[in-house]
CSV table of C-alpha atoms in Angstrom, one decimal:
chain,number,residue,atom,x,y,z
J,1,MET,CA,119.8,121.3,138.7
J,2,SER,CA,119.3,117.9,140.5
J,3,THR,CA,120.5,114.7,139.1
J,4,PRO,CA,118.4,111.7,139.2
J,5,GLN,CA,120.2,108.7,140.5
J,6,THR,CA,120.9,106.0,138.2
J,7,SER,CA,122.6,102.4,138.9
J,8,GLN,CA,124.9,103.1,136.0
J,9,PRO,CA,127.2,106.0,135.7
J,10,MET,CA,127.6,107.7,131.9
J,11,VAL,CA,131.0,107.8,132.4
J,12,LYS,CA,133.3,105.8,134.8
J,13,ALA,CA,137.2,105.8,135.2
J,14,GLU,CA,139.2,103.4,137.1
J,15,ALA,CA,142.7,104.1,137.8
J,16,VAL,CA,143.1,105.3,134.5
J,17,HIS,CA,146.8,106.2,133.4
J,18,LYS,CA,148.4,108.0,130.5
J,19,SER,CA,151.6,108.5,129.5
J,20,PHE,CA,153.5,110.2,126.3
J,21,GLY,CA,157.0,108.8,126.2
J,22,PRO,CA,158.4,109.5,129.7
J,23,ALA,CA,155.7,112.0,130.3
J,24,HIS,CA,153.1,110.7,132.8
J,25,ILE,CA,150.2,112.8,132.4
J,26,LEU,CA,147.4,110.7,134.1
J,27,LYS,CA,148.4,109.2,137.2
J,28,GLY,CA,145.7,106.8,138.0
J,29,ILE,CA,142.3,108.8,137.7
J,30,ASP,CA,138.7,107.7,139.4
J,31,LEU,CA,135.6,109.4,138.8
J,32,GLU,CA,131.8,108.8,137.9
J,33,VAL,CA,130.0,111.0,135.8
J,34,ALA,CA,125.7,110.1,136.3
J,35,PRO,CA,123.3,110.7,133.6
J,36,ARG,CA,122.3,114.2,132.8
J,37,GLU,CA,125.4,115.7,135.0
J,38,VAL,CA,127.1,118.4,134.1
J,39,PHE,CA,130.2,117.3,135.4
J,40,CYS,CA,133.0,120.5,135.5
J,41,LEU,CA,136.9,119.8,135.4
J,42,ILE,CA,139.1,122.6,136.4
J,43,GLY,CA,142.8,122.9,137.2
J,44,PRO,CA,145.9,124.5,135.8
J,45,SER,CA,147.4,123.9,132.3
J,46,GLY,CA,149.2,120.8,131.9
J,47,SER,CA,147.0,118.9,134.9
J,48,GLY,CA,145.7,116.5,132.2
J,49,LYS,CA,142.2,117.8,132.3
J,50,SER,CA,142.3,117.9,128.1
J,51,THR,CA,144.0,114.7,127.6
J,52,PHE,CA,141.7,112.7,130.1
J,53,LEU,CA,138.3,114.4,128.0
J,54,ARG,CA,140.4,112.9,124.9
J,55,CYS,CA,140.6,109.6,126.5
J,56,ILE,CA,136.9,109.1,126.8
J,57,ASN,CA,136.3,109.1,123.3
J,58,HIS,CA,139.2,107.1,122.6
J,59,LEU,CA,141.4,110.2,120.7
J,60,GLU,CA,144.1,109.2,123.1
J,61,LYS,CA,144.4,105.6,123.9
J,62,ILE,CA,145.0,104.7,128.2
J,63,ASN,CA,147.8,102.9,129.1
J,64,SER,CA,146.4,101.1,131.8
J,65,GLY,CA,143.0,101.2,134.2
J,66,ARG,CA,139.4,101.2,133.0
J,67,LEU,CA,137.0,103.3,131.0
J,68,TRP,CA,133.6,103.1,130.4
J,69,VAL,CA,131.0,105.0,128.6
J,70,ASP,CA,127.2,104.2,129.5
J,71,GLY,CA,128.5,100.9,130.6
J,72,GLU,CA,130.5,99.8,127.6
J,73,LEU,CA,134.6,99.8,128.0
J,74,VAL,CA,136.1,102.8,125.9
J,75,GLY,CA,138.1,101.3,123.0
J,76,TYR,CA,138.6,97.4,124.2
J,77,ARG,CA,136.7,94.5,124.7
J,78,GLN,CA,137.2,92.1,127.4
J,79,LYS,CA,137.3,88.5,127.5
J,80,GLY,CA,138.2,87.1,130.8
J,81,ASP,CA,140.6,89.0,132.3
J,82,LYS,CA,142.2,90.4,129.3
J,83,LEU,CA,141.7,93.4,126.9
J,84,HIS,CA,141.3,93.4,123.6
J,85,GLU,CA,141.3,96.7,121.4
J,86,LEU,CA,138.6,97.1,119.2
J,87,LYS,CA,139.1,97.6,115.4
J,88,ASP,CA,139.2,101.0,114.4
J,89,LYS,CA,135.9,101.1,112.6
J,90,GLU,CA,134.1,99.9,115.9
J,91,VAL,CA,135.8,102.6,118.0
J,92,ALA,CA,134.3,105.2,115.3
J,93,ALA,CA,130.8,103.8,115.5
J,94,LYS,CA,131.0,104.4,119.5
J,95,ARG,CA,132.2,107.5,119.1
J,96,ARG,CA,129.3,108.4,117.1
J,97,ASP,CA,127.6,108.8,120.7
J,98,ILE,CA,129.9,111.2,122.4
J,99,GLY,CA,129.9,114.6,120.9
J,100,MET,CA,133.0,117.0,121.1
J,101,VAL,CA,133.5,120.5,121.0
J,102,PHE,CA,137.3,121.7,121.0
J,103,GLN,CA,139.1,125.0,122.0
J,104,ARG,CA,139.6,125.9,118.6
J,105,PHE,CA,136.4,125.2,116.1
J,106,ASN,CA,137.5,123.1,113.5
J,107,LEU,CA,135.1,123.8,111.2
J,108,PHE,CA,135.2,123.2,107.3
J,109,PRO,CA,136.1,126.3,106.1
J,110,HIS,CA,134.7,125.3,102.3
J,111,MET,CA,131.4,124.7,103.8
J,112,THR,CA,128.4,127.1,105.0
J,113,ALA,CA,127.3,126.8,108.7
J,114,LEU,CA,124.4,124.7,107.5
J,115,GLU,CA,127.0,122.0,105.6
J,116,ASN,CA,129.0,121.7,108.5
J,117,VAL,CA,126.3,120.7,110.5
J,118,ILE,CA,125.0,118.5,107.8
J,119,GLU,CA,128.3,116.7,107.1
J,120,ALA,CA,128.7,114.4,109.6
J,121,PRO,CA,124.8,112.6,109.9
J,122,VAL,CA,124.7,112.2,105.8
J,123,MET,CA,128.6,110.9,105.8
J,124,VAL,CA,128.9,108.9,109.0
J,125,LYS,CA,125.2,107.6,109.9
J,126,GLY,CA,124.1,107.5,106.4
J,127,GLU,CA,121.3,109.8,107.0
J,128,SER,CA,119.2,111.2,103.8
J,129,LYS,CA,120.4,114.8,103.1
J,130,ALA,CA,116.6,115.9,103.8
J,131,VAL,CA,116.3,114.7,107.0
J,132,ALA,CA,120.0,115.8,108.3
J,133,ARG,CA,118.8,119.2,106.9
J,134,GLU,CA,115.8,119.2,108.6
J,135,ARG,CA,117.7,118.9,112.2
J,136,ALA,CA,120.6,121.2,111.3
J,137,VAL,CA,118.1,123.9,110.8
J,138,GLY,CA,116.8,123.4,114.1
J,139,LEU,CA,119.8,123.1,115.9
J,140,LEU,CA,121.1,126.4,114.2
J,141,ASP,CA,117.8,128.1,115.8
J,142,ARG,CA,118.5,126.4,119.0
J,143,VAL,CA,122.2,127.7,119.2
J,144,GLY,CA,120.9,131.4,117.8
J,145,LEU,CA,122.4,131.2,114.7
J,146,GLY,CA,118.9,130.4,112.2
J,147,ASP,CA,119.9,133.6,110.1
J,148,LYS,CA,123.8,132.6,109.6
J,149,ALA,CA,123.0,129.1,107.9
J,150,GLY,CA,124.6,130.3,104.4
J,151,SER,CA,127.6,132.0,106.2
J,152,TYR,CA,131.0,130.6,105.8
J,153,PRO,CA,133.1,130.3,108.9
J,154,SER,CA,135.3,133.0,107.8
J,155,GLN,CA,132.2,135.4,107.9
J,156,LEU,CA,131.3,134.2,111.5
J,157,SER,CA,132.7,135.6,114.6
J,158,GLY,CA,134.6,133.2,116.8
J,159,GLY,CA,131.6,132.8,119.0
J,160,GLN,CA,129.0,131.8,116.2
J,161,GLN,CA,131.9,129.5,114.8
J,162,GLN,CA,131.8,127.8,118.6
J,163,ARG,CA,128.3,128.1,118.7
J,164,VAL,CA,128.0,126.3,115.0
J,165,ALA,CA,130.3,123.5,116.2
J,166,ILE,CA,128.0,122.8,119.1
J,167,ALA,CA,125.3,122.7,116.5
J,168,ARG,CA,127.7,120.1,114.3
J,169,ALA,CA,128.1,117.9,117.7
J,170,LEU,CA,124.5,118.0,118.3
J,171,ALA,CA,123.7,116.5,115.0
J,172,MET,CA,124.6,113.4,116.0
J,173,GLU,CA,122.4,113.1,118.7
J,174,PRO,CA,125.3,112.3,121.3
J,175,LYS,CA,124.2,110.7,124.5
J,176,LEU,CA,127.4,112.6,125.8
J,177,MET,CA,129.1,115.9,125.0
J,178,LEU,CA,132.5,116.9,125.8
J,179,PHE,CA,133.7,120.3,125.9
J,180,ASP,CA,137.4,121.3,126.0
J,181,GLU,CA,137.7,124.8,127.4
J,182,PRO,CA,135.2,125.7,124.8
J,183,THR,CA,135.2,129.7,125.4
J,184,SER,CA,139.1,130.2,126.1
J,185,ALA,CA,139.9,131.2,122.5
J,186,LEU,CA,137.2,133.7,122.1
J,187,ASP,CA,136.8,137.3,123.1
J,188,PRO,CA,135.3,138.2,126.3
J,189,GLU,CA,132.2,139.7,125.1
J,190,LEU,CA,131.5,136.5,122.9
J,191,VAL,CA,131.8,134.0,125.9
J,192,GLY,CA,128.4,134.5,127.2
J,193,ASP,CA,126.4,133.4,124.1
J,194,VAL,CA,128.4,130.2,124.0
J,195,LEU,CA,127.9,129.7,127.7
J,196,ASP,CA,124.4,130.4,127.3
J,197,VAL,CA,123.7,127.4,124.6
J,198,MET,CA,125.6,125.1,127.3
J,199,ARG,CA,123.2,126.2,129.7
J,200,GLY,CA,120.5,125.3,127.7
J,201,LEU,CA,121.7,121.8,127.1
J,202,ALA,CA,122.0,121.4,131.1
J,203,GLU,CA,118.5,122.4,131.2
J,204,ASP,CA,117.5,120.0,128.7
J,205,GLY,CA,119.3,117.2,130.7
J,206,MET,CA,122.3,116.7,128.2
J,207,THR,CA,125.3,115.0,130.1
J,208,MET,CA,128.3,117.2,129.9
J,209,ILE,CA,131.7,117.0,130.9
J,210,VAL,CA,133.4,120.4,130.8
J,211,VAL,CA,137.1,121.3,130.9
J,212,THR,CA,136.2,125.2,131.5
J,213,HIS,CA,138.0,128.2,133.3
J,214,GLU,CA,134.8,129.5,133.8
J,215,MET,CA,134.2,129.5,137.4
J,216,GLY,CA,130.9,131.2,137.2
J,217,PHE,CA,129.4,128.6,134.8
J,218,ALA,CA,130.7,125.5,137.2
J,219,ARG,CA,128.9,127.5,139.9
J,220,GLU,CA,125.7,128.0,138.4
J,221,VAL,CA,125.5,125.0,135.8
J,222,GLY,CA,127.6,122.5,137.5
J,223,ASP,CA,126.4,119.3,139.5
J,224,ALA,CA,130.1,118.7,140.4
J,225,LEU,CA,133.2,119.6,139.8
J,226,VAL,CA,136.7,118.1,139.9
J,227,PHE,CA,139.9,119.9,140.7
J,228,MET,CA,142.7,118.3,138.6
J,229,ASP,CA,146.8,119.1,139.2
J,230,ASP,CA,149.9,116.8,138.1
J,231,GLY,CA,147.7,114.3,136.6
J,232,VAL,CA,145.3,113.3,139.7
J,233,VAL,CA,142.0,114.4,141.1
J,234,VAL,CA,142.7,116.3,144.2
J,235,GLU,CA,139.7,117.5,145.1
J,236,THR,CA,136.1,116.6,144.2
J,237,GLY,CA,132.6,118.1,145.5
J,238,HIS,CA,129.7,120.3,144.4
J,239,PRO,CA,130.8,123.4,142.6
J,240,ARG,CA,129.8,125.9,145.4
J,241,ASP,CA,131.1,124.1,147.8
J,242,VAL,CA,134.4,123.3,146.3
J,243,LEU,CA,134.7,127.0,145.0
J,244,THR,CA,133.4,128.8,148.3
J,245,ASN,CA,135.4,126.2,151.1
J,246,PRO,CA,137.9,124.5,148.9
J,247,GLN,CA,139.7,121.6,151.4
J,248,HIS,CA,143.0,120.7,149.7
J,249,ASP,CA,145.7,123.5,150.2
J,250,ARG,CA,146.5,123.1,146.3
J,251,THR,CA,142.5,123.6,145.5
J,252,LYS,CA,143.0,126.9,147.6
J,253,ALA,CA,146.5,128.1,146.2
J,254,PHE,CA,144.7,127.7,142.6
J,255,LEU,CA,141.4,129.1,143.1
J,256,SER,CA,143.2,132.4,144.7
J,257,LYS,CA,144.7,132.9,141.3
J,258,VAL,CA,141.6,132.6,139.0
J,259,LEU,CA,138.6,133.9,141.3
């Protein structure tokens, strides 16, 4: 999939650092994600991939550096050379434009699939139930679950729950989708359906950042791939290049274990 070149990246990270107490998790991340790009993050557990994803929508606050989404600073406003943290309400408003799909599906257990998808547009955006419902029905069809609208999460497989979670994120009409290892909690035979939905989003031009262990997906669908280790970007390039001809010894060692 070719990525059109535009002047402004959808996501830009500049010297991003994040610590939890004495643990220095992100050690100066610099990267850019272009609009419509499928950007894959790989690396061992504890390398900082998920933490970085959570910083993009300000679920975690960075300690230093700068992070922009679609040209706007995440979580802060800059006046002169000083950063001022945004109020929670302002952060929440900006977060509406960023969909996030977690490893665990986090669906409301007491709501049907349809109700789960409708909830945020009605409660957060103030949409009418009729408008939200119409879009939700279309989104459940899109993820292959049109016949499961009335089912509760406990009646769905893990893969079906994850597809409902994707539909729920899309219901807010985000400009950016973040996926945090969306298939790692699934039985192997359920992974393909979720990846097919993500493949369809990529074909539709959705900007996506995907933390994944699915190297086949990264190779087929990704436009860019970053290998992270110990809080730094070790190697970056086109997925096929990095996966077939890694340049860094650490990348080679990691890929020798997972490919």
